[in-house]
Amino acid sequence: MSNLNNNLIYRFGTVALLWAISFMAYGQKPAPLLQNAYHRPSVSLNGQWHYIVDPYETGYRNHRRWEPFDEFVNTKASAAPYWANAKKTAPSQRIEYDFERSPTLEVPGDWNHQQDELLYYEGTLWYERDFSIELQPGQRYFLYFGAVNYRADVYLNGQKAGYHEGGYSPFNFEVTELLKSGLNEIVVRVDNRRSAGRVPGLTTDWWNYGGITREVKIIPVPDVFIQDYMLQLDPEQPAIARGYVQLNEAKPGQTVTISIPEAKLSRTFTTDTAGRAAIVLSAEGLKRWYPERPKRYEVVLQSGRDTLLDQIGFRTIQASGQDLLLNGQPIFLRGISLHEENPMRGGRAYSREDMALLFGWARELNCNMLRLAHYPHNEHAARLADELGLLLWEEVPVYWGINYTNPETYAQAEQQMQSLVQRDKNRASVIIWSVANETPREDPDRLSFLKSMAGAVRQLDTTRLVSAALDRTEDKQEKRVTVTDPFAAYSDMVSVNEYIGWYGSTPERIPQMRWDLSSHDKPFFISEFGAGALYNYRGAREEIWTEDYQAWMYEETLQMLDEIPSLRGMTPWILVDFRSPRRNLPNIQDGWNRKGLISEGGFKKEAFYILRDYYAKKAAQYRYDIKN
Ligand code: GCU
């Protein structure tokens, strides 16, 4: 056989192999999410990253064939893909980008509030930074992102680590093979375009902040490590804490030790053939976690060369008939809804300080609960709520109209739910998983979509409540309000958004309305009500957009809701004004939804005090004993 043929076969062989490798790398999804990455020692990659705005995807796709470069060329051959991060090495070499000479953005942080010209930008933007790390033998390395909105394609030293979709979920890639001791470079393509197949879909009433919105870090772990664990009180037998520890490998006979030093508790367990140890601990000696006494214990989990510390509070939450029971006692959820936005600084909230600002306002409102709308907020939220004693409703953005018949859309929604449960399942503060908000009740595809979501959550966690924010049914003639949404039957509590007095009517209609929930023997919850008001705009109560109109709306609504025997809580819409591209009334909205009880400048509106005082009364009405 001639050289030529040999050559050709050799070439074809190599190209085929490289293509296969690049395809495999291209298609790589994240590794299973590390449990408690929050407390694992790590190397932070936060800080200033270079960026290139790339609306035409010049650095990602071939301009004619439009398919991604990383599906085809091997990295070294071409400088075109921005993830090659090519540097000019010869005078006549033509490279039409250069991260080093490009401006920077702060990570974590959305790009919209950092650069005026990016405020409305939706598209592709590239991030790049260098970093040094000394690799240790016998260690494995994971690259962890708190969240990137929406799709992230991640490259390390010119090689693809993988990609992730979902704008509010944590993810990590194993990068042990891609990292090197010394200088490394990371490039991330971020695409925050809205599309019908994504979750959320094309329309939301919040700002589509793009970018690497939460922390980035490298996490070293031993070869065999604790991949996952859960430890919660058994709602049926609250004297017992149950759970499991899962190693990253199916290693039977491994010893796992769980210790709670403060309670002088320490027990060892053994893994089964799947590398999983079932945990059963007596909780007799453990103080219960209450909002009024948010007791957490340091829990030490140890197996082989791996030790993990966590702070866990122990409490039970149940729905019993029309009651919500916290540690077996009736509770009223005095809540408020909020978006993950720091109005003072602008942009997506991401830090402990951001959440402390928002939670501080909620405390002033006499809240014992928060609805984190409409997507998973950063992990500081649940950690801080555990510490401060605030109960949480957490949700995934199955919001309004998404593509309920598209299996890919379902896979994304379920994936977002799974990573949320995975991240926050050991948090005492989290009591409700919500699978949707205001979705079309007549649509049978939507119903099966939500039923599957609820089923998936209950597979992962049997210790918390599952719900969704539903629409009410109003008989205008009869002035009767009911809930006919079929999903209520699959929900542990019936949660409804109601805007009587704002959408479609004015507040004087509220006292005339009669709620009939006799067909639901479940706790009833108002997940939203509210009215828009511009801070400091005062006038007659009938004058829409005034604080007076909003206050009137609150007074009437709270009175109406108090008539409902099965009402067990509420999260009015909303704690603070927030950015929305759907709100465009000049000199009133100007791109802000004004239903906040606090303005974006931090100023409290009249209605804030009405709700605060109402909650003070509710707290007295629903007092319970802090037992043990
Ligand atoms: C809806 C929706 C919110 C929205 C609010 C409003 O109910 O769930 O996301 O912001 O109403 O109209 O202000």
XYZ file of C-alpha atoms and ligand atoms in Angstrom:
641
model
C 0.000 0.000 0.000
C 1.478 3.384 -1.056
C 2.677 5.954 1.438
C -0.112 8.197 0.301
C -2.713 5.678 1.390
C -0.900 5.097 4.690
C -0.724 8.801 5.120
C -4.409 9.260 4.364
C -5.467 6.470 6.725
C -3.175 7.920 9.388
C -4.605 11.390 8.832
C -8.185 10.163 8.672
C -7.561 8.043 11.767
C -6.210 11.013 13.714
C -8.938 13.423 12.590
C -11.624 10.817 13.409
C -10.095 10.304 16.867
C -9.830 14.057 17.519
C -13.363 14.530 16.283
C -14.549 11.776 18.613
C -12.630 13.269 21.551
C -13.923 16.779 20.788
C -17.455 15.443 20.372
C -17.200 13.561 23.642
C -15.768 16.672 25.364
C -18.407 18.821 23.600
C -21.245 16.682 24.898
C -19.891 16.385 28.432
C -22.469 17.216 31.122
C -21.413 18.133 34.673
C -20.313 15.531 37.227
C -22.731 14.724 40.084
C -23.010 17.825 42.269
C -20.697 17.705 45.286
C -22.724 17.774 48.497
C -21.788 20.685 50.774
C -19.357 22.301 48.351
C -20.121 25.349 50.526
C -17.864 24.105 53.333
C -15.245 22.216 51.356
C -11.790 23.910 51.297
C -11.305 25.424 47.836
C -9.366 27.815 45.602
C -11.538 30.787 44.644
C -11.575 32.003 41.037
C -13.693 35.047 41.891
C -12.433 38.443 40.846
C -11.850 40.347 37.608
C -12.272 38.284 34.428
C -11.643 39.567 30.906
C -14.668 39.542 28.636
C -15.593 39.721 24.966
C -19.137 40.457 23.829
C -19.892 38.111 20.891
C -23.461 38.573 19.600
C -22.575 36.851 16.293
C -20.934 33.886 18.037
C -17.782 34.529 16.011
C -15.674 32.807 18.643
C -17.910 29.776 18.919
C -19.258 28.796 15.481
C -18.201 28.546 11.910
C -19.732 31.619 10.200
C -21.107 29.583 7.320
C -21.941 26.170 8.640
C -22.976 27.637 12.019
C -22.036 24.493 13.925
C -19.867 25.001 17.034
C -16.101 24.865 16.458
C -15.664 22.488 19.348
C -17.585 19.919 17.409
C -14.947 19.892 14.692
C -11.445 21.332 14.886
C -8.760 20.198 17.313
C -7.798 23.092 19.448
C -4.254 23.567 18.452
C -4.923 23.780 14.744
C -7.095 26.874 14.745
C -6.940 30.187 16.534
C -10.504 31.037 15.526
C -12.361 29.636 18.535
C -12.118 32.079 21.407
C -11.647 29.143 23.779
C -8.318 28.503 22.094
C -7.302 31.811 23.702
C -4.691 32.145 20.968
C -1.756 34.548 21.367
C 0.043 36.194 18.468
C 3.451 34.527 18.017
C 4.470 35.721 14.544
C 4.415 39.250 13.017
C 1.976 38.378 10.248
C -0.245 36.112 12.358
C -3.870 37.297 12.157
C -5.842 36.808 15.384
C -8.949 38.982 15.771
C -9.482 38.833 19.521
C -7.280 39.155 22.588
C -8.618 38.526 26.070
C -5.549 40.044 27.711
C -6.271 43.431 26.176
C -10.038 43.115 26.700
C -11.949 44.878 29.520
C -12.977 43.051 32.674
C -16.101 42.171 34.613
C -16.404 41.235 38.271
C -17.173 37.569 38.983
C -19.531 36.790 40.638
C -21.848 39.336 39.127
C -24.272 39.753 36.229
C -22.945 41.752 33.259
C -26.087 43.892 32.924
C -25.527 46.152 35.926
C -21.757 46.359 35.506
C -21.653 48.036 32.066
C -24.369 50.456 30.863
C -24.110 49.173 27.300
C -24.841 45.640 28.602
C -27.985 46.518 30.573
C -30.322 44.999 27.968
C -27.757 42.610 26.421
C -28.970 39.090 25.732
C -26.575 36.914 23.797
C -23.138 35.336 24.020
C -20.364 36.817 26.109
C -16.960 35.219 26.752
C -15.105 35.288 30.058
C -11.427 34.495 30.523
C -8.922 34.515 33.352
C -5.609 32.887 34.270
C -4.894 31.353 37.669
C -2.149 29.397 39.389
C -2.600 26.252 41.420
C -0.213 23.654 42.893
C -1.674 20.178 42.359
C -1.238 17.619 45.142
C -0.736 13.909 44.422
C -3.705 11.639 45.321
C -6.156 14.530 44.956
C -8.961 14.952 42.451
C -10.098 18.394 41.369
C -13.584 19.754 40.647
C -14.373 23.091 39.001
C -17.522 24.426 40.734
C -19.915 27.195 39.625
C -22.660 28.547 41.932
C -24.620 29.474 38.788
C -24.212 30.828 35.257
C -27.194 32.281 33.354
C -28.187 30.445 31.150
C -25.847 28.145 29.198
C -22.130 27.807 30.063
C -19.533 26.135 27.823
C -16.393 25.741 29.925
C -12.836 25.320 28.623
C -9.692 24.736 30.658
C -6.295 25.161 29.022
C -7.949 24.948 25.606
C -9.777 21.721 26.408
C -13.535 21.437 26.894
C -14.503 20.652 30.512
C -18.185 20.479 29.568
C -21.354 22.529 29.379
C -24.341 23.268 31.603
C -27.812 24.706 31.044
C -30.015 26.323 33.697
C -29.416 29.846 34.962
C -29.836 29.408 38.709
C -28.358 26.008 39.502
C -24.931 24.993 40.819
C -22.802 22.586 38.785
C -19.301 21.127 38.778
C -16.964 19.354 36.382
C -14.152 16.998 37.275
C -11.011 18.671 35.875
C -8.249 16.534 37.371
C -7.051 15.589 33.853
C -7.271 19.149 32.479
C -5.535 21.081 35.275
C -1.767 21.493 35.505
C 0.485 22.679 38.335
C 1.343 26.328 37.829
C -0.441 28.684 35.437
C -3.818 27.658 33.976
C -6.324 29.509 31.845
C -10.109 29.170 31.925
C -12.519 30.397 29.248
C -16.296 30.349 29.658
C -18.814 31.053 26.912
C -22.047 32.327 28.491
C -25.281 32.532 26.521
C -28.298 34.029 28.284
C -30.674 34.061 25.344
C -34.295 33.348 26.181
C -35.871 30.587 24.106
C -39.150 28.692 24.061
C -37.460 25.418 24.998
C -35.670 26.779 28.035
C -36.791 27.069 31.703
C -37.942 29.817 32.129
C -39.196 30.316 28.579
C -39.491 33.480 26.470
C -41.290 35.729 28.972
C -40.700 36.542 32.640
C -41.529 39.496 34.838
C -37.907 39.780 35.995
C -34.638 40.948 34.436
C -32.747 38.343 32.453
C -29.412 39.062 34.134
C -26.663 37.260 32.240
C -23.220 36.076 33.218
C -21.281 34.172 35.842
C -23.632 35.318 38.540
C -22.271 33.294 41.467
C -18.929 32.112 42.810
C -16.429 29.984 40.919
C -13.904 27.753 42.687
C -11.662 24.718 42.408
C -12.407 22.033 44.997
C -9.811 19.333 45.753
C -11.057 16.005 47.179
C -9.334 12.687 47.993
C -9.555 9.831 45.469
C -12.458 8.315 47.370
C -14.673 10.967 48.898
C -18.144 11.668 50.317
C -20.127 12.559 47.211
C -23.484 13.052 48.855
C -25.387 12.808 52.142
C -28.672 13.740 53.765
C -29.613 13.864 57.439
C -33.063 15.005 58.546
C -35.583 14.134 61.251
C -38.118 11.497 60.214
C -41.469 13.368 60.132
C -43.315 10.204 61.228
C -40.782 9.351 64.007
C -39.257 12.693 65.029
C -37.067 11.071 67.721
C -35.026 9.604 64.875
C -32.743 11.342 62.379
C -32.493 9.393 59.130
C -30.416 9.728 56.023
C -27.529 8.324 54.039
C -23.931 8.892 53.030
C -22.967 8.105 49.436
C -19.329 7.708 48.438
C -18.205 8.634 44.925
C -17.396 4.979 44.268
C -19.404 1.773 44.697
C -17.138 0.592 47.496
C -18.723 -1.869 49.954
C -17.565 -2.263 53.559
C -16.259 1.305 53.950
C -16.632 2.847 57.411
C -18.557 6.084 57.679
C -18.631 8.009 60.966
C -21.240 10.625 61.816
C -20.505 12.748 64.899
C -22.369 15.559 66.598
C -19.792 16.561 69.220
C -22.021 19.061 71.077
C -24.609 16.322 71.645
C -21.886 13.742 72.437
C -23.232 11.682 69.560
C -20.983 9.550 67.343
C -21.934 6.477 65.341
C -20.253 4.438 62.615
C -21.993 2.854 59.642
C -20.821 0.652 56.765
C -21.349 1.149 53.056
C -23.196 -1.379 50.899
C -22.201 -2.594 47.421
C -23.236 0.771 45.968
C -20.931 2.644 48.369
C -23.929 3.906 50.312
C -24.439 3.817 54.096
C -27.929 4.170 55.564
C -27.887 6.482 58.596
C -30.159 6.145 61.635
C -29.407 8.312 64.680
C -31.329 8.896 67.901
C -32.426 12.519 68.007
C -33.662 12.397 71.609
C -30.849 14.663 72.790
C -31.027 17.139 69.927
C -32.697 20.522 70.395
C -35.231 21.278 67.675
C -34.749 24.123 65.180
C -37.411 26.857 65.361
C -37.498 30.289 63.661
C -37.490 31.730 67.177
C -34.551 29.482 68.209
C -32.660 28.438 65.072
C -30.510 25.831 66.777
C -27.965 24.220 64.456
C -25.439 21.508 65.307
C -21.998 20.997 63.845
C -22.134 17.585 62.165
C -18.877 15.839 61.238
C -19.007 13.249 58.434
C -15.911 11.150 58.001
C -14.918 8.281 55.702
C -11.419 7.219 54.656
C -9.299 10.307 53.939
C -12.396 12.532 53.614
C -13.898 14.676 56.415
C -16.785 17.091 55.935
C -18.275 19.573 58.406
C -21.812 20.884 58.159
C -24.171 22.975 60.281
C -27.553 21.243 60.441
C -30.756 22.163 62.273
C -33.258 19.439 63.145
C -36.991 20.108 62.771
C -40.042 18.452 61.231
C -42.602 20.081 58.921
C -45.934 18.469 58.037
C -49.314 19.255 56.579
C -52.040 17.754 58.742
C -55.575 18.408 57.597
C -55.744 22.192 57.215
C -52.820 22.770 59.585
C -49.122 23.237 58.987
C -47.177 21.659 61.824
C -43.624 22.692 62.686
C -42.146 20.232 65.167
C -45.689 18.964 65.644
C -47.226 22.373 66.479
C -49.501 24.579 64.315
C -47.667 27.446 62.642
C -48.722 30.427 60.529
C -46.254 31.354 57.776
C -45.752 35.140 58.021
C -43.948 35.532 54.742
C -42.935 37.848 51.943
C -41.851 37.085 48.384
C -38.532 38.321 47.044
C -36.354 38.237 43.948
C -32.605 37.605 44.124
C -31.672 41.212 43.463
C -29.775 43.801 45.484
C -31.711 46.972 44.630
C -29.211 49.253 46.313
C -26.181 48.063 44.305
C -28.267 46.883 41.387
C -28.084 43.509 39.739
C -28.362 39.919 40.886
C -27.740 39.341 44.558
C -25.021 36.751 45.153
C -23.337 37.331 48.503
C -24.124 36.692 52.124
C -24.217 40.476 52.606
C -26.786 40.851 49.813
C -29.039 38.259 51.438
C -28.490 39.805 54.878
C -29.790 43.135 53.535
C -32.950 41.522 52.157
C -33.516 39.212 55.132
C -32.979 42.117 57.535
C -35.889 43.973 55.908
C -38.026 40.836 56.134
C -37.235 40.574 59.840
C -38.353 44.182 60.350
C -41.619 43.082 58.721
C -42.070 40.417 61.477
C -41.638 37.633 58.938
C -40.817 34.051 59.912
C -40.811 32.884 56.282
C -39.744 33.886 52.757
C -40.730 32.820 49.249
C -37.560 32.835 47.126
C -39.153 33.598 43.724
C -39.177 32.192 41.057
C -35.893 30.317 40.732
C -33.216 28.859 43.068
C -31.490 31.729 44.864
C -27.807 31.536 45.833
C -26.758 29.158 48.590
C -26.113 31.954 51.069
C -29.904 32.358 51.218
C -30.637 28.947 52.756
C -27.501 29.024 54.898
C -28.387 32.447 56.318
C -32.042 31.487 56.775
C -30.882 28.466 58.793
C -28.836 30.797 60.980
C -31.404 33.590 61.371
C -34.460 31.352 61.714
C -36.417 32.062 58.530
C -38.467 29.346 56.843
C -38.121 29.059 53.057
C -40.238 28.295 50.029
C -37.825 27.415 47.187
C -38.894 27.189 43.545
C -37.772 26.376 40.023
C -38.688 28.700 37.112
C -41.448 26.601 35.563
C -43.145 29.929 35.029
C -46.161 30.998 32.948
C -45.913 29.505 29.414
C -43.047 27.090 28.831
C -42.972 24.197 26.363
C -44.865 21.523 28.332
C -44.686 18.957 25.531
C -40.943 19.182 24.850
C -39.041 16.362 26.643
C -35.862 18.478 26.561
C -37.678 21.259 28.411
C -38.930 18.755 30.963
C -35.400 17.370 31.392
C -34.092 20.863 32.083
C -36.852 21.617 34.598
C -36.319 18.339 36.440
C -32.551 18.874 36.386
C -32.981 22.300 37.974
C -35.231 20.796 40.654
C -32.800 17.977 41.352
C -29.815 20.278 41.801
C -31.827 22.559 44.059
C -32.884 19.651 46.298
C -29.354 18.260 46.120
C -27.872 21.557 47.294
C -30.402 22.502 50.022
C -31.820 19.212 51.344
C -29.888 19.484 54.627
C -31.158 22.992 55.372
C -33.670 23.231 58.257
C -34.998 26.520 56.867
C -36.251 24.954 53.627
C -39.759 23.548 54.164
C -41.472 23.829 50.747
C -40.332 22.809 47.258
C -42.395 24.606 44.612
C -42.485 23.084 41.144
C -44.169 25.963 39.267
C -45.709 29.459 39.205
C -48.925 30.556 37.443
C -49.004 27.844 34.800
C -52.075 27.195 32.556
C -54.465 24.982 34.575
C -56.561 23.840 31.621
C -53.543 22.400 29.740
C -53.343 18.598 30.251
C -49.672 18.540 29.122
C -48.877 21.056 31.810
C -50.637 18.921 34.415
C -48.630 15.816 33.556
C -45.474 17.947 33.452
C -46.101 19.225 36.994
C -47.177 15.813 38.295
C -43.890 14.353 37.038
C -41.964 17.191 38.667
C -43.755 16.634 41.980
C -43.084 12.910 41.727
C -39.404 13.541 41.057
C -39.116 15.799 44.119
C -40.853 13.286 46.387
C -38.393 10.649 45.177
C -35.535 12.835 46.416
C -37.055 14.131 49.647
C -39.947 12.823 51.744
C -39.343 15.215 54.655
C -40.683 18.451 53.108
C -43.855 19.800 51.481
C -44.374 20.047 47.725
C -46.492 22.804 46.221
C -46.882 25.251 43.315
C -48.283 28.801 42.967
C -51.639 28.298 41.241
C -54.223 30.635 39.751
C -57.546 31.169 41.459
C -60.955 30.672 39.813
C -63.238 33.698 40.195
C -66.977 33.585 39.533
C -67.428 37.281 38.739
C -71.221 37.007 38.930
C -71.315 35.230 42.246
C -68.239 37.097 43.604
C -67.030 33.659 44.676
C -63.414 32.565 44.568
C -62.389 28.926 44.468
C -59.423 26.815 43.397
C -60.276 24.422 40.586
C -56.714 23.793 39.395
C -56.327 19.975 39.116
C -52.735 20.204 40.394
C -54.070 21.127 43.850
C -54.769 17.435 44.346
C -51.035 16.649 43.973
C -49.886 19.480 46.221
C -49.373 19.212 50.009
C -50.807 22.696 50.498
C -53.062 24.726 48.193
C -51.098 27.848 47.210
C -52.659 30.582 45.134
C -51.627 33.915 43.667
C -54.482 36.419 43.850
C -54.627 39.986 42.566
C -58.236 40.939 43.310
C -58.171 44.755 43.442
C -55.231 45.079 41.025
C -55.592 42.982 37.864
C -59.126 43.336 36.533
C -60.637 45.221 39.479
C -59.970 47.854 42.134
C -59.750 47.425 45.939
C -63.361 48.273 46.739
C -64.290 44.934 45.151
C -62.221 42.968 47.690
C -64.676 42.995 50.658
C -67.407 41.630 48.390
C -65.441 38.464 47.521
C -66.141 35.131 49.224
C -63.576 32.333 49.146
C -64.812 28.739 49.086
C -62.096 26.169 49.704
C -64.397 23.498 51.091
C -63.247 21.058 48.404
C -59.659 21.153 49.714
C -58.954 19.677 53.163
C -55.428 21.096 53.087
C -53.551 24.120 54.454
C -54.332 27.164 52.294
C -51.545 29.587 51.378
C -51.534 32.896 49.485
C -48.289 32.824 47.492
C -48.847 36.313 46.031
C -51.020 39.424 46.304
C -49.983 42.993 45.825
C -50.305 46.371 44.116
C -47.829 48.752 42.481
C -46.881 52.049 44.137
C -44.138 54.576 43.492
C -42.384 55.468 46.749
C -43.394 58.910 48.013
C -46.150 59.321 45.436
C -49.085 60.215 47.676
C -52.709 61.049 46.955
C -56.289 59.876 47.316
C -56.510 56.129 47.892
C -58.265 55.691 44.559
C -55.263 57.196 42.749
C -53.428 54.215 41.243
C -49.629 54.003 41.767
C -49.837 55.981 45.021
C -48.657 54.495 48.305
C -52.213 55.150 49.488
C -53.751 52.891 46.847
C -51.287 50.127 47.746
C -52.009 50.556 51.484
C -55.745 50.410 50.843
C -55.235 47.234 48.813
C -53.315 45.634 51.691
C -55.879 46.585 54.336
C -58.772 45.177 52.318
C -56.917 42.018 51.275
C -55.711 41.131 54.785
C -59.247 41.487 56.090
C -60.607 39.303 53.266
C -57.951 36.619 53.796
C -58.551 36.545 57.530
C -62.037 35.223 56.743
C -60.590 32.053 55.214
C -60.622 29.302 57.892
C -57.876 27.199 56.299
C -55.463 30.110 55.699
C -52.063 29.128 57.127
C -49.767 31.669 55.577
C -48.898 34.135 52.858
C -46.041 35.693 50.909
C -47.298 39.013 49.521
C -45.759 40.239 46.293
C -43.156 41.614 47.055
C -40.494 42.800 49.567
C -38.738 45.338 47.340
C -39.241 46.912 43.883
C -37.369 44.927 41.239
C -36.248 45.367 37.628
C -38.555 44.070 34.919
C -38.417 44.755 31.169
C -42.237 44.394 31.153
C -42.821 47.546 33.220
C -42.486 50.651 31.111
C -44.744 53.412 32.442
C -42.584 56.566 32.387
C -41.868 58.333 35.699
C -43.658 55.541 37.585
C -42.160 52.212 36.541
C -39.219 53.010 34.204
C -38.284 49.323 33.987
C -39.186 48.486 37.609
C -42.046 46.437 39.005
C -43.319 48.733 41.765
C -45.161 46.180 43.909
C -42.399 46.314 46.491
C -43.133 47.347 50.083
C -39.722 48.975 49.899
C -38.380 51.076 47.025
C -35.131 50.249 45.189
C -33.549 52.990 47.286
C -34.458 51.118 50.479
C -37.360 53.388 51.513
C -40.403 51.805 53.144
C -43.867 52.453 51.732
C -47.064 52.794 53.832
C -48.150 49.209 53.187
C -44.913 47.964 54.794
C -46.190 49.069 58.219
C -49.674 47.611 57.618
C -48.260 44.173 56.931
C -45.750 44.471 59.809
C -48.519 45.165 62.305
C -50.714 42.409 60.881
C -47.849 39.941 61.373
C -47.285 41.087 64.951
C -50.893 40.055 65.673
C -50.514 36.767 63.794
C -47.366 35.934 65.754
C -49.275 36.369 69.004
C -52.214 34.325 67.672
C -49.994 31.413 66.631
C -47.622 31.297 69.613
C -46.156 27.815 70.301
C -43.842 26.343 72.945
C -40.224 25.939 72.102
C -39.978 22.382 73.441
C -36.603 20.677 74.175
C -47.395 37.371 38.832
C -46.062 36.679 38.818
C -44.945 37.566 39.254
C -45.194 38.977 38.746
C -46.430 39.484 39.449
C -46.803 40.865 38.977
O -48.214 36.829 39.635
O -45.987 35.473 39.515
O -43.757 37.058 38.757
O -44.123 39.801 38.994
O -47.521 38.674 39.153
O -47.625 40.935 38.083
O -46.276 41.824 39.503
